[in-house]
Every structure is written in C-alpha cells, then in structure tokens.
Coordinates of C-alpha atoms and ligand atoms in Angstrom, one line a residue:
X1120 CA 74.8 104.1 108.0
X1121 CA 74.0 104.0 111.8
X1122 CA 74.3 107.4 113.5
X1123 CA 78.0 108.2 112.7
X1124 CA 78.5 111.3 110.5
X1125 CA 82.2 112.0 110.9
X1126 CA 85.3 109.8 110.7
X1127 CA 88.7 110.9 112.2
X1128 CA 91.9 109.6 110.8
X1129 CA 95.4 109.7 112.2
X1130 CA 98.8 108.1 111.8
X1131 CA 100.8 107.2 114.9
X1132 CA 104.1 105.6 115.8
X1133 CA 107.0 105.2 113.3
X1134 CA 106.0 106.4 109.8
X1135 CA 105.8 103.7 107.2
X1136 CA 105.7 104.0 103.4
X1137 CA 102.1 103.6 102.3
X1138 CA 100.6 105.5 105.2
X1139 CA 99.7 108.3 102.7
X1140 CA 98.0 105.8 100.4
X1141 CA 96.0 104.7 103.5
X1142 CA 95.0 108.3 104.5
X1143 CA 93.9 108.8 100.9
X1144 CA 91.8 105.6 100.8
X1145 CA 90.1 106.4 104.1
X1146 CA 89.3 110.0 103.1
X1147 CA 88.0 109.1 99.6
X1148 CA 86.0 106.0 100.6
X1149 CA 84.6 108.0 103.6
X1150 CA 83.5 110.9 101.4
X1151 CA 82.1 108.5 98.8
X1152 CA 79.9 107.0 101.5
X1153 CA 78.6 110.3 102.8
X1154 CA 80.9 110.8 105.9
X1155 CA 82.7 114.0 106.8
X1156 CA 86.5 113.4 107.3
X1157 CA 88.7 115.0 109.9
X1158 CA 92.5 114.7 109.5
X1159 CA 94.2 114.6 112.9
X1160 CA 97.8 115.8 112.9
X1161 CA 100.7 114.3 114.9
X1162 CA 99.0 111.1 116.0
X1163 CA 97.2 111.0 119.3
X1164 CA 99.0 114.2 120.4
X1165 CA 97.0 116.0 117.8
X1166 CA 93.8 114.6 119.2
X1167 CA 94.7 115.8 122.6
X1168 CA 95.9 119.3 121.4
X1169 CA 93.1 119.8 118.9
X1170 CA 95.2 119.8 115.7
X1171 CA 92.3 118.6 113.6
X1172 CA 91.3 119.8 110.1
X1173 CA 88.4 119.1 107.8
X1174 CA 89.6 116.9 104.9
X1175 CA 88.4 116.9 101.4
X1176 CA 89.5 114.8 98.4
X1177 CA 91.9 117.6 97.5
X1178 CA 93.8 117.1 100.8
X1179 CA 94.8 113.7 99.6
X1180 CA 95.4 114.2 95.9
X1181 CA 98.9 113.5 94.6
X1182 CA 100.1 111.6 97.8
X1183 CA 99.7 108.0 96.9
X1184 CA 103.3 107.8 95.7
X1185 CA 105.0 109.6 98.6
X1186 CA 106.6 108.1 101.7
X1187 CA 106.2 109.4 105.2
X1188 CA 102.8 110.7 106.3
X1189 CA 101.1 114.0 105.4
X1190 CA 99.4 113.9 108.8
X1191 CA 102.7 113.7 110.6
X1192 CA 103.1 111.2 113.4
X1193 CA 104.2 110.9 117.0
X1194 CA 104.6 108.4 119.8
X1195 CA 102.3 110.1 122.4
X1196 CA 103.3 109.6 126.0
X1197 CA 100.3 111.7 127.2
X1198 CA 97.8 109.5 125.4
X1199 CA 99.1 106.6 127.5
X1200 CA 97.6 108.3 130.6
X1201 CA 93.9 108.3 131.4
X1202 CA 94.1 112.1 131.7
X1203 CA 95.5 112.4 128.2
X1204 CA 92.8 110.1 126.8
X1205 CA 90.1 112.2 128.6
X1206 CA 91.4 115.4 126.9
X1207 CA 91.4 113.5 123.5
X1208 CA 87.8 112.5 124.0
X1209 CA 86.8 116.2 124.6
X1210 CA 88.1 116.9 121.1
X1211 CA 86.4 113.8 119.7
X1212 CA 83.1 115.2 121.0
X1213 CA 83.9 118.8 119.8
X1214 CA 84.4 117.5 116.3
X1215 CA 81.6 115.0 116.4
X1216 CA 83.9 112.2 115.5
X1217 CA 82.0 108.9 115.8
X1218 CA 84.7 106.6 114.5
X1219 CA 88.5 106.9 114.6
X1220 CA 90.8 105.2 112.1
X1221 CA 94.3 104.7 113.5
X1222 CA 97.0 103.8 111.1
X1223 CA 100.0 102.5 113.0
X1224 CA 101.8 99.6 114.7
X1225 CA 101.6 97.8 117.9
X1226 CA 101.7 100.6 120.4
X1227 CA 99.4 102.8 118.4
X1228 CA 96.8 100.0 118.1
X1229 CA 97.1 99.3 121.8
X1230 CA 96.3 103.0 122.4
X1231 CA 93.3 102.8 120.0
X1232 CA 92.0 99.7 121.9
X1233 CA 92.2 101.4 125.3
X1234 CA 90.4 104.5 123.9
X1235 CA 87.7 102.5 122.3
X1236 CA 87.1 100.6 125.5
X1237 CA 86.9 103.7 127.7
X1238 CA 84.9 106.0 125.4
X1239 CA 82.1 105.9 122.9
X1240 CA 84.1 106.1 119.8
X1241 CA 84.5 103.3 117.3
X1242 CA 88.2 102.6 116.8
X1243 CA 89.4 100.8 113.7
X1244 CA 93.1 100.0 113.2
X1245 CA 95.0 99.8 109.9
X1246 CA 98.3 97.9 110.1
X1247 CA 100.9 100.6 109.4
X1248 CA 104.4 99.5 110.4
X1249 CA 107.6 98.4 108.6
X1250 CA 108.1 95.7 111.2
X1251 CA 105.3 93.4 110.0
X1252 CA 104.8 92.3 113.6
X1253 CA 101.0 92.6 113.8
X1254 CA 99.0 89.4 114.3
X1255 CA 96.3 88.5 111.9
X1256 CA 97.6 90.1 108.7
X1257 CA 100.1 88.5 106.3
X1258 CA 101.8 91.8 105.7
X1259 CA 101.7 95.3 107.2
X1260 CA 101.6 98.6 105.2
X1261 CA 105.3 99.6 104.7
X1262 CA 106.9 96.2 105.2
X1263 CA 107.2 95.3 101.5
X1264 CA 108.7 98.7 100.6
X1265 CA 111.2 98.5 103.4
X1266 CA 112.2 95.0 102.4
X1267 CA 112.9 96.2 98.9
X1268 CA 114.9 99.1 100.2
X1269 CA 117.0 96.8 102.3
X1270 CA 117.6 94.5 99.4
X1271 CA 118.7 97.4 97.2
X1272 CA 121.2 98.5 99.8
X1273 CA 122.5 95.0 100.4
X1274 CA 123.0 94.6 96.6
X1275 CA 125.3 97.6 96.8
X1276 CA 127.1 96.5 99.8
X1277 CA 127.8 93.2 98.1
X1278 CA 129.8 95.0 95.4
X1279 CA 132.3 96.4 97.9
X1280 CA 132.2 93.3 100.2
X1281 CA 133.3 91.2 97.2
X1282 CA 135.9 93.6 96.0
X1283 CA 137.6 93.7 99.4
X1284 CA 136.8 90.2 100.5
X1285 CA 135.2 91.3 103.7
X1286 CA 132.5 90.1 106.1
X1287 CA 129.8 92.7 106.4
X1288 CA 127.3 92.8 109.3
X1289 CA 124.3 94.8 108.0
X1290 CA 121.9 95.8 110.8
X1291 CA 118.2 96.3 109.9
X1292 CA 115.1 97.5 111.8
X1293 CA 112.2 95.3 113.0
X1294 CA 112.2 96.1 116.7
X1295 CA 111.6 92.6 118.3
X1296 CA 110.7 90.8 115.1
X1297 CA 113.0 89.2 112.5
X1298 CA 110.7 89.4 109.5
X1299 CA 112.7 92.1 107.8
X1300 CA 116.1 90.5 108.6
X1301 CA 115.2 87.0 107.5
X1302 CA 113.4 87.8 104.3
X1303 CA 115.8 90.5 103.2
X1304 CA 118.6 88.0 103.7
X1305 CA 116.8 85.5 101.5
X1306 CA 116.0 88.1 98.9
X1307 CA 119.5 89.5 98.7
X1308 CA 121.3 86.2 98.8
X1309 CA 123.0 87.0 102.1
X1310 CA 125.0 84.2 103.8
X1311 CA 123.2 84.4 107.2
X1312 CA 120.6 86.3 109.2
X1313 CA 120.7 86.8 113.0
X1314 CA 117.2 87.2 114.2
X1315 CA 115.4 87.5 117.6
X1316 CA 113.2 84.5 117.0
X1317 CA 116.4 82.3 117.2
X1318 CA 118.3 84.2 119.8
X1319 CA 117.6 82.0 122.8
X1320 CA 118.0 78.7 120.9
X1321 CA 121.5 78.9 119.5
X1322 CA 124.5 81.0 119.3
X1323 CA 123.7 82.1 115.8
X1324 CA 127.1 83.6 115.1
X1325 CA 128.9 80.5 116.4
X1326 CA 126.7 78.3 114.3
X1327 CA 127.3 80.4 111.2
X1328 CA 131.1 80.5 111.6
X1329 CA 131.4 76.8 112.5
X1330 CA 129.2 75.7 109.6
X1331 CA 131.8 77.6 107.8
X1332 CA 132.1 80.5 105.5
X1333 CA 132.6 78.4 102.4
X1334 CA 136.2 78.3 101.4
X1335 CA 135.5 79.8 98.0
X1336 CA 133.5 82.6 99.6
X1337 CA 135.9 85.2 100.8
X1338 CA 133.3 87.8 101.3
X1339 CA 130.0 87.4 103.0
X1340 CA 127.0 89.3 104.2
X1341 CA 125.2 88.7 107.5
X1342 CA 121.9 90.5 108.1
X1343 CA 121.4 91.3 111.8
X1344 CA 118.1 92.3 113.4
X1345 CA 118.5 95.5 115.5
X1346 CA 118.9 94.9 119.2
X1347 CA 120.1 97.2 122.0
X1348 CA 122.8 94.6 123.1
X1349 CA 123.3 92.2 120.2
X1350 CA 123.2 94.3 117.1
X1351 CA 125.7 94.3 114.2
X1352 CA 128.4 96.0 116.2
X1353 CA 128.3 93.3 118.9
X1354 CA 128.7 90.5 116.3
X1355 CA 131.5 92.4 114.4
X1356 CA 133.4 92.8 117.7
X1357 CA 133.0 89.1 118.4
X1358 CA 134.4 88.1 115.0
X1359 CA 137.4 90.3 115.5
X1360 CA 138.1 88.7 118.8
X1361 CA 137.1 85.1 118.3
X1362 CA 137.9 84.7 114.6
X1363 CA 140.8 86.9 113.8
X1364 CA 141.9 87.0 110.2
X1365 CA 138.7 88.2 108.8
X1366 CA 138.3 91.8 107.6
X1367 CA 135.0 92.9 109.2
X1368 CA 132.8 95.9 108.5
X1369 CA 129.4 97.1 109.8
X1370 CA 126.6 99.0 108.1
X1371 CA 123.6 100.1 110.1
X1372 CA 120.9 101.0 107.6
X1373 CA 118.9 103.0 110.2
X1374 CA 116.1 105.3 109.1
X1375 CA 116.8 105.2 105.4
X1376 CA 114.8 102.0 105.6
X1377 CA 111.7 103.9 106.6
X1378 CA 111.6 106.5 103.8
X1379 CA 110.9 106.4 100.1
X1380 CA 108.2 105.8 97.6
X1381 CA 105.8 103.0 98.7
X1382 CA 105.9 99.8 96.5
X1383 CA 102.8 98.9 94.5
X1384 CA 102.1 96.1 97.0
X1385 CA 102.0 98.6 99.9
X1386 CA 99.9 101.1 98.0
X1387 CA 97.4 98.3 97.1
X1388 CA 97.3 97.0 100.7
X1389 CA 96.8 100.5 102.1
X1390 CA 94.0 101.2 99.5
X1391 CA 92.2 97.9 100.2
X1392 CA 92.4 98.1 104.0
X1393 CA 91.4 101.8 103.9
X1394 CA 88.3 101.2 101.9
X1395 CA 87.4 98.2 104.2
X1396 CA 87.8 100.3 107.3
X1397 CA 85.1 102.6 106.1
X1398 CA 82.9 99.5 105.2
X1399 CA 83.5 98.2 108.7
X1400 CA 82.3 101.4 110.2
X1401 CA 79.1 101.3 108.1
X1402 CA 78.6 97.7 109.4
X1403 CA 78.9 98.9 113.0
X1404 CA 82.2 97.3 113.8
X1405 CA 84.5 98.6 116.6
X1406 CA 87.8 97.8 118.2
X1407 CA 89.1 95.8 115.2
X1408 CA 92.1 95.9 112.9
X1409 CA 91.7 95.4 109.1
X1410 CA 94.1 92.8 107.9
X1411 CA 94.7 90.8 104.8
X1412 CA 95.1 87.0 105.2
X1413 CA 95.6 84.8 102.2
X1414 CA 94.6 87.7 100.0
X1415 CA 91.3 88.2 101.7
X1416 CA 90.3 91.1 103.9
X1417 CA 89.9 90.1 107.5
X1418 CA 88.7 91.8 110.7
X1419 CA 90.9 91.0 113.7
X1420 CA 90.0 92.2 117.2
X1421 CA 92.5 94.8 118.3
X1422 CA 93.4 92.7 121.4
X1423 CA 94.5 89.9 119.0
X1424 CA 96.3 92.1 116.5
X1425 CA 98.7 93.5 119.2
X1426 CA 99.7 90.0 120.4
X1427 CA 103.5 89.8 120.6
X1428 CA 103.7 86.3 119.1
X1429 CA 102.9 86.7 115.4
X1430 CA 103.9 83.3 114.0
X1431 CA 107.4 83.3 112.4
X1432 CA 107.7 80.6 109.7
X1433 CA 110.8 78.7 110.8
X1434 CA 111.0 77.1 107.4
X1435 CA 112.5 80.4 106.3
X1436 CA 115.5 79.7 108.4
X1437 CA 116.1 76.4 106.5
X1438 CA 115.5 78.2 103.1
X1439 CA 118.3 80.6 103.9
X1440 CA 120.6 77.9 105.4
X1441 CA 120.3 75.7 102.4
X1442 CA 120.7 78.4 99.8
X1443 CA 123.7 80.1 101.3
X1444 CA 126.1 77.2 101.1
Ligands
F6P2235 O1 108.4 100.4 114.6 C1 109.1 100.9 113.5 C2 110.5 101.2 113.8 O2 111.2 101.7 112.7 C3 111.3 100.0 114.4 O3 111.7 99.1 113.4 C4 112.4 100.7 115.1 O4 112.9 99.9 116.1 C5 111.8 102.0 115.6 O5 110.6 102.2 114.8 C6 112.7 103.2 115.5 O6 112.0 104.2 116.1 P1 112.4 105.8 116.1 O7 112.1 106.3 114.7 O8 111.6 106.4 117.1 O9 113.9 105.8 116.3

C-alpha cells in the first residue's frame, strides 16, 4: 500500500448533488483498505485553517440520498496564493495526510493540481460539478440530477406558457458550458436553446425567430445558458423590441438547480469514482482525475481534465432543431 496511511477528503467550489455519495465512497473504501480518513471542512479554506476531523464509517451513514455536502464547501481565494498553499501544507503534515481527494469542478481541480506539483501530497480529483465541463469524463457528479431538476421545472413552466400563449426564456446554469441548456431543452421538448458553444457563430435568437415560431405554436420555451451579458433577460428585452406582439416572460432557475436528492445515476457515478480514487492511491497514482468514459473508469491527468474545451456534440443542436418544428 506504499507508505501512505492517511487520506484527506474535501469538497470545493459549487456544491453538486452526489458529493455526499462521493464522500461516503471515499471514506468507506479508504477504511476498507486500511487507511485513516480525515474529513476537511469548507474546501481548501478548511485545509488552511485546520478544520479537519477524523472520519469513521458513521460520519457518512445516511448521507447517500442527500444533496449539498456534509463537508461544506468554499471557493478559497487564499489557496490561490503560494502563501495559502504553504499554510495548507503545514496542516497536511500535521495530520499526516499522504493523499488528498478533491471533489469539485474546474477551479478546484486546478488548485489540487498546483498543490500536488508544489508539495509531496498525492492529489486525486473527483469530477464534482453540475456544469459537466470537465474534460475526460462523459458526465460529472451532479450533472444528471440538475438536468432532471431543470426538466421538471420546465414541464411546469410549459403548463402556464401554453395557458397564456407566451414565450418563456428560461435561464439555466452551466457557467461557460451549454451542456445543461442543450440537453435540458431536448429532454423537455423546448423550442430552442441558446448556448455559449454557438454564440459567436450565429445570432441564435434571430435564427430562432426567423426560422419561425410555428404558426400553430402560440407558446414556446427557449432555454438560455447563463451569461453576464446575454442571459434570458437580454433575449426577452430583444424580443419585446424587435418582435413586438409576443407576450414574453423570463424565469431564472438559479440555485434551485443545485439542490435536491441526487439521481441514481449521480449516486452510482460518485460511488464508482470514489472507490476508484482509493484504488488509484494504492497504485501510487497522483495528479489525476477519476472519470468515466464509455462506462469505463478512466484516469485523466489533472492538467487535461481542466482544459476549457470539453467537446460539445454539435449533433445535439440538429436534434433539437429538427424535433422542435
Ligand atoms: O459551477 C457551478 C455553478 O453552479 C455554475 O453553474 C454557476 O455559474 C456558479 O456555480 C454559481 O456560483 P455561486 O453559487 O457562487 O453563485
């Protein structure tokens, strides 16, 4: 088992449903394989401020079904500085942590990578983000649950949109990635999706309005990826000015997308990747993320996982286009 005796686990960045299932998997698989487990609270801030507790199997019982993260989370600014990481390493030494499992998204895995390069601690990432924007894994922990939450909300919005014959712009999360928007649009039968992957190519609203809201369709739903400048409010304003005559409403789903019971898919993904993270530590791996590609566990170097260009299947645009006539 090489010379590592203790594994630290933390969640970082935006919480995602399934993070608790991942904490449970890491803790239980670690204990099964003879490691001591340290739960680190509030992400990297907890590593810096020594908010670290011994974890037993009891700490993680009854949590697989709950959203959020029992370890709490944070986006640590201090950890982005060399001084912050130095303080964090003092606590790593104090608690004899030989390997650190970081459950989080892009920024969190970047932090883990820097830390693993600077100090003698094996950093292993688990893909925990609703955005699904990590390279090298088909899906991230939390993405499937969020997709289902959005679809449920849109089904409800559809009822009122049809009753009043309105255009609804529904804004969803995803940061710079359109996976949530495009796939929730397909799954909810929405008429269009406005996504960052298409932003520079075409005026997506113009395209949608010109192609025509079908005559018989007096109501429609457009899913819009969040964006500081071009979110749902921006498009609703444009329709009011450029296409008067339509009754327009906006719903910004916001943080309700991040909460709730994780889906079976996310619980299984979290459990598989958590167990594999412990296996990877036993094998002597470092600076990798555990992903699942084509239903097989895969090790992806952290430097690859955080690439900003996870492939977006453009055929999904055609699927929605053809099915929304
Ligand atoms: O990365 C997850 C995410 O939910 C993004 O989709 C969103 O842009 C961001 O976090 C919101 O962050 P916060 O909870 O800090 O407002």
